[in-house]
Backbone as ProteinMPNN parsed JSONL, in Angstrom:
{"seq_chain_A": "MMSLSQVLAFALLSVVVVAVPGPSVLFTVGRALTVGRREALLTVVGNAIGVYLQVVAVAIGIGVIVERSAAVFTVIKLVGAAYLVYLGVQAIRHRRKVTEALAEGMPTVLPSRRALRDGLVVGVANPKSIVFFVVALPQFTDPAAGGVPLQMLALGALFPVIALVLDSVWAVLAATARAWFSRSPRRLALVGGAGGLMMIGLGASIAVTGRKD", "coords_chain_A": {"N_chain_A": [[-18.295, -8.423, 16.188], [-16.535, -5.622, 15.127], [-14.682, -3.273, 17.051], [-14.703, 0.333, 17.49], [-12.182, 1.241, 18.117], [-10.545, -0.746, 17.024], [-11.033, -0.387, 14.296], [-10.084, 2.229, 13.921], [-7.409, 1.849, 14.603], [-6.559, 0.096, 12.599], [-6.955, 1.751, 10.407], [-5.034, 3.718, 10.925], [-2.635, 2.228, 10.727], [-2.862, 1.569, 8.046], [-2.557, 4.06, 6.827], [0.14, 4.515, 7.406], [1.369, 2.417, 5.957], [0.511, 2.931, 3.305], [1.631, 5.435, 2.929], [4.336, 4.953, 2.71], [6.689, 5.084, 0.18], [6.236, 2.989, -2.515], [5.634, 0.342, -4.959], [3.167, 1.309, -6.088], [3.259, 4.095, -5.616], [5.62, 4.816, -6.984], [4.85, 4.141, -9.582], [2.656, 5.828, -9.959], [3.855, 8.372, -9.7], [5.596, 8.285, -11.892], [3.705, 8.14, -13.967], [2.388, 10.593, -13.66], [4.341, 12.347, -14.495], [4.928, 11.518, -17.082], [2.525, 11.436, -18.557], [0.761, 13.259, -17.477], [-1.484, 15.019, -15.14], [-4.276, 14.256, -15.103], [-4.366, 11.631, -16.243], [-2.706, 10.367, -14.448], [-4.216, 10.493, -12.105], [-6.366, 8.898, -12.869], [-5.002, 6.521, -13.04], [-4.46, 6.148, -10.344], [-7.049, 5.656, -9.395], [-7.607, 3.229, -10.707], [-5.637, 1.679, -9.487], [-6.52, 1.638, -6.827], [-8.832, 0.123, -7.098], [-7.695, -2.304, -7.898], [-6.243, -2.925, -5.581], [-8.314, -3.374, -3.774], [-9.35, -5.685, -4.838], [-7.353, -7.411, -4.067], [-7.908, -7.426, -1.322], [-10.382, -8.765, -1.325], [-9.595, -11.285, -2.308], [-7.832, -12.125, -0.27], [-9.545, -12.095, 1.956], [-11.428, -14.066, 1.302], [-9.823, -16.324, 0.805], [-7.969, -16.514, 2.957], [-9.268, -15.704, 5.243], [-11.199, -17.636, 6.177], [-9.543, -19.776, 6.904], [-7.895, -18.661, 8.882], [-9.805, -18.08, 10.764], [-10.354, -20.547, 11.806], [-7.998, -21.732, 12.684], [-5.529, -21.203, 14.955], [-2.849, -21.795, 14.847], [-2.161, -21.704, 12.127], [-2.64, -19.026, 11.72], [-0.572, -17.919, 13.285], [1.743, -18.753, 11.901], [1.369, -17.492, 9.398], [1.377, -14.86, 10.269], [4.018, -14.499, 11.289], [5.64, -15.054, 9.055], [4.737, -13.109, 7.269], [5.307, -10.788, 8.756], [8.092, -10.88, 8.789], [8.546, -10.466, 6.089], [7.581, -7.902, 5.761], [9.486, -6.477, 7.226], [11.647, -6.982, 5.574], [10.783, -5.601, 3.261], [10.873, -3.04, 4.308], [13.623, -2.695, 4.699], [14.418, -2.822, 2.029], [13.151, -0.538, 1.081], [14.624, 1.435, 2.33], [17.148, 0.966, 1.214], [16.656, 1.519, -1.472], [15.794, 4.134, -1.602], [16.085, 6.312, -3.265], [14.754, 5.928, -5.619], [12.286, 7.081, -6.274], [13.0, 9.712, -6.804], [14.58, 9.249, -9.052], [12.625, 8.36, -10.807], [11.177, 10.694, -11.105], [13.013, 12.19, -12.493], [13.189, 11.006, -14.965], [10.936, 11.242, -16.514], [9.071, 11.736, -19.555], [6.976, 13.68, -21.639], [4.026, 12.163, -22.887], [1.187, 10.631, -24.581], [-1.724, 9.101, -23.249], [-4.394, 6.818, -23.374], [-7.461, 7.092, -21.517], [-8.755, 4.725, -20.661], [-6.696, 2.869, -20.703], [-5.033, 3.942, -18.758], [-6.543, 3.499, -16.428], [-6.667, 0.681, -16.515], [-3.951, -0.081, -16.374], [-3.289, 0.929, -13.87], [-4.927, -0.687, -12.279], [-3.754, -3.212, -12.678], [-1.23, -2.801, -11.5], [-2.058, -2.37, -8.863], [-3.23, -4.873, -8.174], [-1.005, -6.504, -8.328], [0.695, -5.573, -6.369], [3.073, -6.261, -4.007], [3.527, -5.268, -1.439], [1.067, -4.377, -0.347], [-0.536, -6.705, -0.394], [0.792, -8.437, 1.32], [0.54, -6.987, 3.648], [-2.256, -7.121, 4.018], [-2.651, -9.897, 4.376], [-1.217, -10.317, 6.716], [-2.046, -8.317, 8.58], [-4.873, -7.825, 8.489], [-6.358, -10.084, 9.664], [-5.759, -9.73, 12.379], [-7.257, -7.635, 13.267], [-9.801, -8.421, 13.382], [-12.679, -10.072, 14.879], [-12.663, -13.147, 15.839], [-14.339, -14.63, 17.529], [-16.828, -13.604, 17.096], [-17.532, -14.572, 14.671], [-17.916, -14.895, 11.053], [-15.514, -13.917, 9.887], [-14.332, -13.52, 7.248], [-16.182, -11.649, 6.148], [-15.876, -9.536, 7.922], [-13.237, -8.867, 7.31], [-13.525, -8.01, 4.674], [-15.053, -5.694, 5.021], [-13.439, -4.144, 6.728], [-11.084, -4.032, 5.226], [-11.785, -2.354, 3.154], [-11.15, 0.187, 3.894], [-8.466, 0.587, 3.302], [-7.999, 0.867, 0.362], [-9.418, 3.256, 0.054], [-7.97, 5.085, 1.597], [-5.573, 4.859, 0.204], [-6.374, 5.892, -2.242], [-6.701, 8.602, -1.651], [-4.124, 9.44, -0.624], [-2.326, 8.608, -2.667], [-3.299, 10.133, -4.727], [-2.497, 12.622, -3.913], [0.28, 12.361, -4.238], [0.277, 12.133, -7.035], [-0.697, 14.647, -7.886], [1.223, 16.363, -6.758], [3.546, 15.479, -8.102], [2.893, 16.109, -10.703], [2.661, 18.861, -10.68], [4.801, 19.954, -9.347], [7.315, 19.248, -10.331], [9.849, 20.423, -10.882], [10.596, 21.365, -8.363], [10.966, 18.977, -6.874], [12.987, 17.794, -8.397], [15.165, 19.454, -8.025], [15.947, 18.903, -5.469], [17.018, 16.145, -4.549], [17.45, 14.895, -2.092], [15.171, 15.27, -0.593], [13.068, 13.456, -1.293], [14.506, 11.149, -0.885], [14.892, 11.131, 1.864], [12.245, 10.821, 2.659], [11.725, 8.252, 1.692], [13.581, 6.767, 3.226], [12.682, 7.217, 5.874], [10.151, 6.109, 5.632], [10.835, 3.437, 5.179], [11.907, 2.728, 7.683], [9.593, 2.923, 9.197], [8.145, 0.79, 8.096], [9.719, -1.39, 8.868], [9.434, -1.192, 11.642], [6.684, -1.657, 11.808], [6.532, -4.32, 10.921], [7.985, -5.608, 12.982], [6.366, -5.005, 15.17], [3.986, -6.356, 14.52], [4.923, -8.962, 14.581], [5.292, -9.502, 17.307], [2.816, -9.286, 18.354], [-0.008, -10.799, 19.682], [-2.863, -13.012, 19.089], [-6.141, -12.425, 20.146], [-8.313, -14.553, 21.2]], "CA_chain_A": [[-18.386, -7.032, 15.742], [-15.299, -4.875, 15.353], [-14.85, -2.047, 17.832], [-14.227, 1.547, 16.841], [-10.732, 1.323, 18.319], [-9.926, -1.633, 16.042], [-11.14, 0.253, 12.989], [-9.172, 3.366, 13.9], [-6.042, 1.333, 14.62], [-6.264, -0.42, 11.261], [-6.855, 2.908, 9.516], [-3.744, 4.353, 11.173], [-1.618, 1.377, 10.113], [-3.017, 1.689, 6.592], [-1.938, 5.33, 6.44], [1.593, 4.319, 7.452], [1.773, 1.541, 4.848], [0.279, 3.625, 2.032], [2.528, 6.584, 2.826], [5.679, 4.501, 2.349], [6.817, 4.974, -1.278], [6.382, 1.619, -3.001], [5.302, 0.177, -6.382], [2.066, 2.172, -6.529], [3.717, 5.482, -5.631], [6.569, 4.958, -8.089], [4.109, 4.092, -10.838], [1.845, 7.043, -10.028], [4.747, 9.491, -9.972], [6.029, 8.165, -13.283], [2.582, 8.482, -14.842], [2.134, 12.03, -13.573], [5.361, 13.056, -15.257], [4.951, 11.133, -18.488], [1.258, 11.668, -19.266], [-0.003, 14.361, -16.908], [-2.24, 14.865, -13.897], [-5.542, 13.532, -15.272], [-4.097, 10.22, -16.44], [-2.141, 9.863, -13.194], [-5.319, 10.303, -11.166], [-7.086, 7.709, -13.323], [-4.163, 5.398, -12.63], [-4.682, 5.988, -8.907], [-8.359, 5.013, -9.244], [-7.43, 1.829, -11.099], [-4.827, 1.035, -8.459], [-7.369, 1.409, -5.655], [-9.699, -1.019, -7.421], [-6.849, -3.49, -7.855], [-5.907, -3.214, -4.184], [-9.471, -3.991, -3.105], [-9.426, -7.07, -5.313], [-6.478, -8.144, -3.154], [-8.649, -7.602, -0.068], [-11.378, -9.81, -1.56], [-8.893, -12.565, -2.414], [-7.315, -12.481, 1.048], [-10.682, -12.363, 2.845], [-12.043, -15.346, 0.942], [-8.887, -17.435, 0.891], [-7.261, -16.583, 4.216], [-10.158, -15.443, 6.373], [-11.799, -18.86, 6.705], [-8.483, -20.562, 7.55], [-7.487, -17.974, 10.113], [-10.91, -18.175, 11.71], [-10.421, -21.897, 12.372], [-6.711, -22.26, 13.119], [-4.6, -20.25, 15.55], [-1.499, -22.15, 14.407], [-1.991, -21.15, 10.788], [-2.558, -17.576, 11.903], [0.764, -17.584, 13.787], [2.702, -18.939, 10.811], [1.139, -16.416, 8.431], [1.794, -13.6, 10.905], [5.466, -14.412, 11.385], [6.207, -14.968, 7.702], [4.399, -11.793, 6.743], [6.041, -9.769, 9.498], [9.466, -10.917, 8.291], [8.588, -9.866, 4.76], [7.418, -6.458, 5.936], [10.801, -5.976, 7.607], [12.442, -7.024, 4.34], [10.351, -4.485, 2.417], [11.384, -1.823, 4.913], [15.049, -2.613, 4.373], [14.511, -2.503, 0.607], [12.739, 0.862, 0.909], [15.764, 2.259, 2.73], [18.227, 0.767, 0.238], [16.302, 2.082, -2.775], [14.999, 5.331, -1.316], [16.258, 7.338, -4.298], [14.082, 5.537, -6.864], [11.236, 8.049, -6.62], [13.691, 10.83, -7.439], [14.973, 8.817, -10.39], [11.416, 8.349, -11.631], [10.853, 12.088, -11.411], [13.992, 12.744, -13.426], [13.189, 10.307, -16.243], [9.67, 11.387, -17.224], [8.986, 12.458, -20.822], [5.567, 13.813, -21.961], [3.416, 11.311, -23.903], [-0.274, 10.62, -24.524], [-2.194, 7.799, -22.786], [-5.852, 6.731, -23.3], [-7.977, 6.98, -20.153], [-9.034, 3.325, -20.33], [-5.431, 2.201, -20.417], [-4.539, 4.437, -17.469], [-7.275, 2.754, -15.41], [-6.265, -0.726, -16.576], [-2.584, -0.231, -15.873], [-3.331, 1.144, -12.428], [-5.518, -1.878, -11.673], [-2.741, -4.273, -12.707], [-0.23, -2.486, -10.478], [-2.681, -2.587, -7.562], [-3.396, -6.308, -7.946], [0.309, -7.144, -8.213], [1.519, -4.892, -5.363], [3.376, -7.2, -2.922], [3.47, -4.607, -0.138], [-0.29, -4.342, 0.185], [-1.107, -8.031, -0.161], [1.405, -8.943, 2.553], [-0.091, -6.26, 4.75], [-3.599, -7.669, 4.23], [-2.543, -11.253, 4.916], [-0.689, -10.268, 8.079], [-2.703, -7.382, 9.497], [-6.334, -7.881, 8.524], [-6.909, -11.017, 10.658], [-5.542, -9.275, 13.749], [-8.226, -6.6, 13.623], [-11.136, -9.017, 13.358], [-13.103, -10.726, 16.116], [-13.023, -14.518, 15.478], [-15.423, -15.115, 18.371], [-18.093, -13.107, 16.557], [-17.818, -15.26, 13.412], [-17.939, -14.072, 9.842], [-14.239, -13.228, 9.711], [-14.16, -12.998, 5.876], [-16.987, -10.439, 5.96], [-15.212, -8.481, 8.684], [-12.056, -8.467, 6.56], [-13.979, -7.254, 3.506], [-15.483, -4.367, 5.466], [-12.286, -3.412, 7.245], [-10.13, -3.832, 4.138], [-12.225, -1.278, 2.263], [-10.506, 1.433, 4.313], [-7.135, 0.725, 2.707], [-8.015, 1.528, -0.942], [-9.894, 4.636, 0.189], [-6.808, 5.858, 2.039], [-4.629, 4.865, -0.919], [-6.906, 6.803, -3.26], [-6.425, 9.977, -1.22], [-2.69, 9.735, -0.523], [-1.694, 8.471, -3.984], [-3.719, 11.291, -5.525], [-1.613, 13.715, -3.502], [1.531, 12.133, -4.96], [0.061, 12.419, -8.455], [-0.811, 16.098, -8.065], [2.53, 16.956, -6.463], [4.494, 15.146, -9.164], [2.508, 16.784, -11.939], [2.737, 20.32, -10.561], [6.015, 20.419, -8.668], [8.439, 18.449, -10.814], [11.107, 21.145, -10.738], [10.928, 21.426, -6.946], [11.509, 17.682, -6.487], [14.218, 17.511, -9.134], [16.269, 20.251, -7.489], [16.303, 18.438, -4.121], [16.899, 14.69, -4.472], [17.464, 14.431, -0.708], [13.844, 15.356, 0.007], [12.385, 12.177, -1.446], [15.349, 10.106, -0.294], [14.576, 11.116, 3.289], [10.908, 10.247, 2.795], [11.848, 6.812, 1.503], [14.276, 6.195, 4.37], [11.785, 7.234, 7.024], [9.103, 5.128, 5.364], [11.401, 2.115, 5.38], [11.985, 2.495, 9.12], [8.221, 2.671, 9.648], [7.777, -0.552, 7.67], [10.431, -2.323, 9.742], [8.762, -1.128, 12.93], [5.388, -2.301, 11.666], [6.765, -5.755, 10.881], [8.388, -6.05, 14.308], [5.2, -4.898, 16.047], [3.083, -7.437, 14.172], [5.536, -10.235, 14.981], [5.179, -9.719, 18.747], [1.419, -9.1, 18.749], [-0.739, -12.055, 19.669], [-4.292, -12.996, 18.75], [-6.997, -12.54, 21.334], [-9.566, -15.313, 21.0]], "C_chain_A": [[-17.081, -6.309, 16.087], [-15.598, -3.598, 16.142], [-14.314, -0.857, 17.045], [-12.717, 1.667, 16.976], [-9.986, 0.426, 17.337], [-9.916, -0.989, 14.66], [-10.154, 1.407, 12.873], [-7.711, 2.911, 13.872], [-5.651, 0.806, 13.251], [-6.115, 0.733, 10.272], [-5.505, 3.599, 9.678], [-2.601, 3.546, 10.557], [-1.667, 1.479, 8.593], [-2.383, 2.972, 6.084], [-0.426, 5.188, 6.395], [2.057, 3.522, 6.247], [1.627, 2.252, 3.505], [1.277, 4.752, 1.838], [3.948, 6.196, 2.443], [5.779, 4.372, 0.831], [7.112, 3.533, -1.704], [6.007, 1.539, -4.464], [4.224, 1.135, -6.877], [2.493, 3.63, -6.622], [4.674, 5.722, -6.795], [5.832, 5.018, -9.427], [3.29, 5.37, -11.029], [2.695, 8.265, -10.362], [5.213, 9.468, -11.424], [4.938, 8.559, -14.255], [2.296, 9.979, -14.824], [3.106, 12.806, -14.434], [5.316, 12.734, -16.741], [3.671, 11.491, -19.233], [0.378, 12.739, -18.634], [-0.876, 13.985, -15.722], [-3.482, 14.002, -14.07], [-5.316, 12.031, -15.381], [-3.517, 9.592, -15.172], [-3.246, 9.598, -12.171], [-6.188, 9.109, -11.562], [-6.317, 6.446, -12.953], [-4.357, 5.107, -11.146], [-6.014, 5.28, -8.645], [-8.257, 3.529, -9.591], [-6.659, 1.059, -10.052], [-5.663, 0.708, -7.222], [-8.307, 0.231, -5.883], [-8.905, -2.321, -7.337], [-6.508, -3.901, -6.442], [-7.101, -3.855, -3.47], [-9.714, -5.41, -3.601], [-8.498, -7.963, -4.488], [-7.201, -8.43, -1.833], [-9.652, -8.739, -0.208], [-10.712, -11.186, -1.586], [-8.399, -13.038, -1.05], [-8.462, -12.858, 1.988], [-11.296, -13.728, 2.566], [-11.091, -16.514, 1.184], [-8.251, -17.617, 2.25], [-8.202, -16.468, 5.418], [-10.731, -16.697, 6.998], [-10.763, -19.688, 7.466], [-8.094, -19.959, 8.887], [-8.56, -18.097, 11.186], [-10.878, -19.508, 12.459], [-9.107, -22.398, 12.962], [-5.783, -21.169, 13.643], [-3.176, -20.518, 15.088], [-1.204, -21.567, 13.027], [-1.855, -19.632, 10.87], [-1.149, -17.166, 12.337], [1.817, -17.692, 12.697], [2.595, -17.804, 9.8], [1.649, -15.09, 8.993], [3.311, -13.451, 10.898], [6.132, -14.29, 10.016], [5.948, -13.584, 7.113], [5.149, -10.674, 7.435], [7.493, -9.703, 9.022], [9.565, -10.249, 6.919], [8.393, -8.352, 4.827], [8.74, -5.812, 6.35], [11.707, -5.929, 6.38], [12.086, -5.859, 3.421], [10.844, -3.156, 2.979], [12.855, -1.614, 4.614], [15.24, -2.225, 2.912], [14.148, -1.042, 0.342], [13.889, 1.8, 1.281], [16.873, 2.171, 1.694], [17.941, 1.49, -1.08], [15.492, 3.369, -2.634], [15.13, 6.424, -2.365], [15.492, 7.024, -5.585], [12.98, 6.506, -7.267], [11.858, 9.252, -7.318], [14.105, 10.479, -8.857], [13.773, 8.799, -11.328], [11.017, 9.761, -12.033], [11.77, 12.649, -12.487], [13.877, 12.163, -14.83], [11.927, 10.534, -17.08], [9.774, 12.207, -18.504], [7.516, 12.513, -21.236], [5.127, 12.885, -23.105], [1.908, 11.408, -23.765], [-0.725, 9.211, -24.146], [-3.718, 7.797, -22.722], [-6.314, 6.516, -21.865], [-8.212, 5.531, -19.743], [-7.759, 2.579, -19.981], [-4.854, 2.654, -19.085], [-5.221, 3.698, -16.321], [-6.804, 1.304, -15.347], [-4.879, -0.943, -15.998], [-2.524, -0.033, -14.36], [-3.892, -0.064, -11.702], [-4.507, -3.015, -11.603], [-1.686, -4.05, -11.628], [-0.801, -2.734, -9.081], [-2.809, -4.061, -7.218], [-2.061, -6.975, -7.653], [1.198, -6.537, -7.129], [1.813, -5.821, -4.186], [3.256, -6.575, -1.536], [2.072, -4.673, 0.458], [-0.834, -5.734, 0.467], [-0.502, -8.674, 1.08], [0.769, -8.271, 3.758], [-1.471, -6.833, 5.054], [-3.537, -9.05, 4.879], [-2.139, -11.223, 6.382], [-1.593, -9.482, 9.016], [-4.216, -7.56, 9.6], [-6.879, -8.85, 9.584], [-6.784, -10.52, 12.095], [-6.562, -8.253, 14.203], [-9.664, -7.104, 13.516], [-11.433, -9.665, 14.703], [-13.564, -12.142, 15.768], [-14.206, -15.051, 16.279], [-16.79, -14.697, 17.836], [-18.484, -13.815, 15.267], [-17.784, -14.313, 12.232], [-16.675, -13.303, 9.606], [-14.031, -12.714, 8.281], [-14.949, -11.712, 5.625], [-16.395, -9.261, 6.731], [-13.997, -7.945, 7.928], [-12.434, -7.65, 5.335], [-14.358, -5.829, 3.895], [-14.294, -3.53, 5.923], [-11.295, -3.076, 6.136], [-10.514, -2.724, 3.187], [-11.588, 0.056, 2.635], [-9.2, 1.668, 3.569], [-7.179, 1.381, 1.323], [-8.538, 2.955, -0.9], [-8.746, 5.553, 0.612], [-5.786, 5.969, 0.919], [-5.072, 5.84, -2.0], [-6.566, 8.248, -2.919], [-4.932, 10.287, -1.271], [-1.979, 9.619, -1.87], [-2.088, 9.614, -4.91], [-2.862, 12.506, -5.187], [-0.271, 13.591, -4.21], [1.398, 12.521, -6.431], [0.036, 13.92, -8.713], [0.531, 16.778, -7.82], [3.522, 16.706, -7.596], [4.18, 15.899, -10.446], [2.729, 18.29, -11.873], [4.038, 20.842, -9.952], [7.245, 19.614, -9.077], [9.784, 19.154, -10.58], [11.557, 21.186, -9.28], [11.554, 20.122, -6.472], [12.877, 17.457, -7.133], [15.414, 18.264, -8.573], [16.749, 19.735, -6.139], [16.111, 16.935, -3.993], [16.829, 14.173, -3.032], [16.075, 14.424, -0.084], [13.111, 14.017, -0.081], [13.199, 11.03, -0.866], [15.061, 9.989, 1.203], [13.2, 10.515, 3.549], [10.978, 8.727, 2.682], [12.526, 6.135, 2.682], [13.399, 6.132, 5.604], [10.663, 6.215, 6.856], [9.587, 3.705, 5.571], [11.498, 1.766, 6.86], [10.594, 2.222, 9.707], [7.791, 1.254, 9.311], [8.44, -1.613, 8.545], [9.765, -2.361, 11.12], [7.415, -1.822, 12.909], [5.535, -3.819, 11.673], [7.124, -6.313, 12.247], [7.198, -6.04, 15.273], [4.227, -6.039, 15.782], [3.609, -8.778, 14.677], [5.322, -10.538, 16.462], [3.745, -9.548, 19.258], [0.658, -10.416, 18.64], [-2.191, -11.873, 19.285], [-5.118, -13.223, 20.0], [-8.297, -13.25, 20.973], [-9.54, -16.561, 21.856]], "O_chain_A": [[-16.596, -6.389, 17.215], [-16.617, -2.938, 15.934], [-13.576, -1.013, 16.073], [-12.044, 2.14, 16.059], [-8.911, 0.792, 16.863], [-8.915, -1.04, 13.946], [-9.47, 1.551, 11.86], [-6.879, 3.518, 13.198], [-4.534, 1.042, 12.79], [-5.247, 0.698, 9.4], [-4.897, 4.019, 8.693], [-1.703, 4.113, 9.936], [-0.629, 1.475, 7.933], [-1.743, 2.978, 5.032], [0.222, 5.673, 5.468], [3.024, 3.898, 5.585], [2.523, 2.181, 2.663], [1.722, 5.005, 0.719], [4.69, 7.019, 1.908], [5.013, 3.61, 0.242], [8.114, 2.944, -1.297], [6.05, 2.553, -5.161], [4.35, 1.708, -7.959], [2.144, 4.326, -7.576], [4.551, 6.716, -7.51], [6.15, 5.838, -10.289], [3.237, 5.924, -12.127], [2.315, 9.089, -11.193], [5.223, 10.496, -12.101], [5.2, 9.231, -15.253], [1.995, 10.566, -15.864], [2.737, 13.813, -15.039], [5.632, 13.586, -17.571], [3.721, 11.818, -20.419], [-0.655, 13.094, -19.202], [-0.996, 12.817, -15.35], [-3.72, 13.103, -13.264], [-5.981, 11.246, -14.705], [-3.798, 8.436, -14.858], [-3.212, 8.595, -11.458], [-6.688, 8.389, -10.697], [-6.91, 5.427, -12.598], [-4.412, 3.945, -10.741], [-6.098, 4.409, -7.779], [-8.76, 2.677, -8.858], [-6.987, -0.09, -9.756], [-5.529, -0.369, -6.642], [-8.55, -0.564, -4.974], [-9.374, -3.312, -6.778], [-6.483, -5.091, -6.128], [-6.929, -4.767, -2.661], [-10.232, -6.246, -2.86], [-8.811, -9.127, -4.238], [-7.117, -9.535, -1.296], [-9.766, -9.582, 0.682], [-11.198, -12.133, -0.968], [-8.532, -14.215, -0.712], [-8.358, -13.833, 2.733], [-11.643, -14.459, 3.494], [-11.491, -17.559, 1.698], [-8.01, -18.749, 2.669], [-7.961, -17.059, 6.47], [-10.753, -16.82, 8.223], [-11.054, -20.234, 8.531], [-7.978, -20.659, 9.893], [-8.253, -18.206, 12.374], [-11.32, -19.592, 13.605], [-9.106, -23.4, 13.677], [-5.311, -20.322, 12.885], [-2.381, -19.589, 14.949], [-0.132, -21.009, 12.793], [-1.042, -19.035, 10.164], [-0.595, -16.191, 11.828], [2.684, -16.827, 12.577], [3.603, -17.226, 9.394], [2.273, -14.301, 8.283], [3.831, -12.394, 10.54], [7.073, -13.515, 9.842], [6.842, -12.97, 6.53], [5.58, -9.718, 6.791], [8.058, -8.62, 8.869], [10.54, -9.558, 6.623], [8.977, -7.611, 4.035], [9.076, -4.725, 5.88], [12.44, -4.963, 6.173], [12.97, -5.206, 2.867], [11.193, -2.25, 2.222], [13.288, -0.501, 4.314], [16.102, -1.41, 2.585], [14.753, -0.386, -0.506], [14.103, 2.825, 0.633], [17.473, 3.185, 1.334], [18.853, 2.009, -1.725], [14.614, 3.653, -3.448], [14.353, 7.378, -2.351], [15.578, 7.787, -6.547], [12.756, 6.735, -8.456], [11.315, 9.755, -8.302], [13.998, 11.306, -9.762], [13.881, 9.173, -12.496], [10.574, 9.997, -13.157], [11.357, 13.482, -13.294], [14.397, 12.741, -15.784], [11.849, 10.078, -18.22], [10.462, 13.227, -18.551], [6.848, 11.48, -21.192], [5.771, 12.828, -24.152], [1.401, 12.167, -22.94], [-0.181, 8.23, -24.654], [-4.298, 8.676, -22.085], [-5.642, 5.839, -21.086], [-7.908, 5.146, -18.614], [-7.744, 1.753, -19.068], [-4.256, 1.858, -18.361], [-4.566, 3.312, -15.353], [-6.57, 0.765, -14.265], [-4.658, -1.875, -15.225], [-1.799, -0.74, -13.66], [-3.401, -0.434, -10.635], [-4.413, -3.704, -10.587], [-1.294, -4.984, -10.928], [-0.101, -3.252, -8.21], [-2.528, -4.459, -6.087], [-1.981, -7.894, -6.838], [2.349, -6.95, -6.985], [0.898, -6.147, -3.43], [2.925, -7.262, -0.569], [1.911, -4.99, 1.636], [-1.527, -5.93, 1.465], [-1.195, -9.378, 1.815], [0.494, -8.919, 4.768], [-1.822, -7.012, 6.22], [-4.281, -9.337, 5.817], [-2.645, -11.998, 7.193], [-1.875, -9.931, 10.127], [-4.777, -7.456, 10.691], [-7.78, -8.477, 10.336], [-7.617, -10.853, 12.938], [-6.717, -8.025, 15.403], [-10.615, -6.324, 13.555], [-10.553, -9.791, 15.555], [-14.733, -12.335, 15.433], [-14.995, -15.842, 15.761], [-17.792, -15.363, 18.095], [-19.619, -13.69, 14.807], [-17.644, -13.1, 12.384], [-16.724, -12.152, 9.17], [-13.595, -11.576, 8.108], [-14.454, -10.794, 4.971], [-16.409, -8.127, 6.253], [-13.75, -6.739, 7.901], [-11.738, -6.695, 4.991], [-14.027, -4.874, 3.192], [-14.159, -2.363, 5.554], [-10.734, -1.981, 6.102], [-9.656, -2.197, 2.479], [-11.493, 0.955, 1.799], [-8.861, 2.805, 3.24], [-6.469, 2.363, 1.106], [-8.148, 3.78, -1.726], [-8.568, 6.643, 0.068], [-5.202, 7.03, 0.702], [-4.249, 6.529, -2.602], [-6.188, 9.025, -3.796], [-4.518, 11.272, -1.882], [-1.12, 10.443, -2.186], [-1.31, 10.017, -5.773], [-2.541, 13.315, -6.057], [0.262, 14.576, -4.723], [2.287, 13.154, -7.0], [0.671, 14.407, -9.649], [0.933, 17.662, -8.577], [4.251, 17.611, -8.001], [5.085, 16.282, -11.187], [2.959, 18.927, -12.901], [4.336, 22.033, -10.036], [8.114, 19.335, -8.25], [10.742, 18.529, -10.126], [12.746, 21.058, -8.988], [12.553, 20.139, -5.753], [13.809, 16.985, -6.481], [16.544, 17.78, -8.634], [17.844, 20.088, -5.701], [15.136, 16.492, -3.388], [16.222, 13.133, -2.775], [15.819, 13.663, 0.85], [12.601, 13.508, 0.917], [12.632, 10.041, -0.402], [14.993, 8.885, 1.743], [13.002, 9.792, 4.525], [10.37, 8.006, 3.474], [12.109, 5.056, 3.103], [13.37, 5.119, 6.302], [10.272, 5.542, 7.81], [8.849, 2.86, 6.078], [11.204, 0.636, 7.253], [10.442, 1.391, 10.603], [7.153, 0.584, 10.122], [7.814, -2.605, 8.918], [9.56, -3.433, 11.689], [7.041, -2.496, 13.868], [4.773, -4.523, 12.335], [6.629, -7.371, 12.636], [7.043, -6.948, 16.089], [3.698, -6.63, 16.724], [2.842, -9.622, 15.14], [5.184, -11.701, 16.839], [3.495, -9.654, 20.458], [0.691, -11.068, 17.596], [-2.692, -10.755, 19.17], [-4.824, -14.105, 20.806], [-9.251, -12.631, 20.503], [-10.492, -17.341, 21.84]]}, "name": "protein", "num_of_chains": 1, "seq": "MMSLSQVLAFALLSVVVVAVPGPSVLFTVGRALTVGRREALLTVVGNAIGVYLQVVAVAIGIGVIVERSAAVFTVIKLVGAAYLVYLGVQAIRHRRKVTEALAEGMPTVLPSRRALRDGLVVGVANPKSIVFFVVALPQFTDPAAGGVPLQMLALGALFPVIALVLDSVWAVLAATARAWFSRSPRRLALVGGAGGLMMIGLGASIAVTGRKD"}
C-alpha cells in the first residue's frame, strides 16, 4: 500500500514535469492561437487521455519486470535519468520555441473530434512523460506489498489530472493573452530555461535515489 507521503511526493514531481514547456504545451499553445480556446481545451483533454494510455502501457509492461528484478530497475532508472537530463538541456537550448509558436498562429477552423484525436496522439507520443513514468513510477510503489502494476495505474492517474489542469491554463492564457506574450519574448524564454533546470535536477535526483525493498 502506498503511503500518503509517496502520493504527495509523486504529485509534486508531476507538477514540476508538467509545468516544463514540452511537446504538449507547445502543441496546446499553437492550437489556442490557430483555432481558439474551445478547440485548445479539447486538445488538452485528448492529450490527458493519451498520457494515461502511456501509464497503462508502462504499468503493464514495466511494472511486472521492476517488481521482480532490482537490476532491471537500476538500469531503467539510470537510462531514464540520463534522458531526463538531456531533455532539460534541450529545454534550455530551445526555450524560445513557445514564443515562436505564439508568433506564428493564424486563425483557422478545427472540428472538435479532430482536436480530441490530435491531442490524444500528442499525449501518446510525448517522450517526456513516458520517460518520467518509466523512471519515476516504480520508485513510488511498494514492491513488498505486491501488485506493482496496479499501484502504478492508480498513482499514474495523478499525472494526466495535473496535466489537464496546467495545460488548460496554458490554453486559456495563449488564447486570451497573445499580445502580452508576443510583446515580451523573454517571459516565456525564462520559463523554459527555469523548467529545463528543474528537469536536469529531477534527472540527477532520480539517478542517486535507491529502491527500498
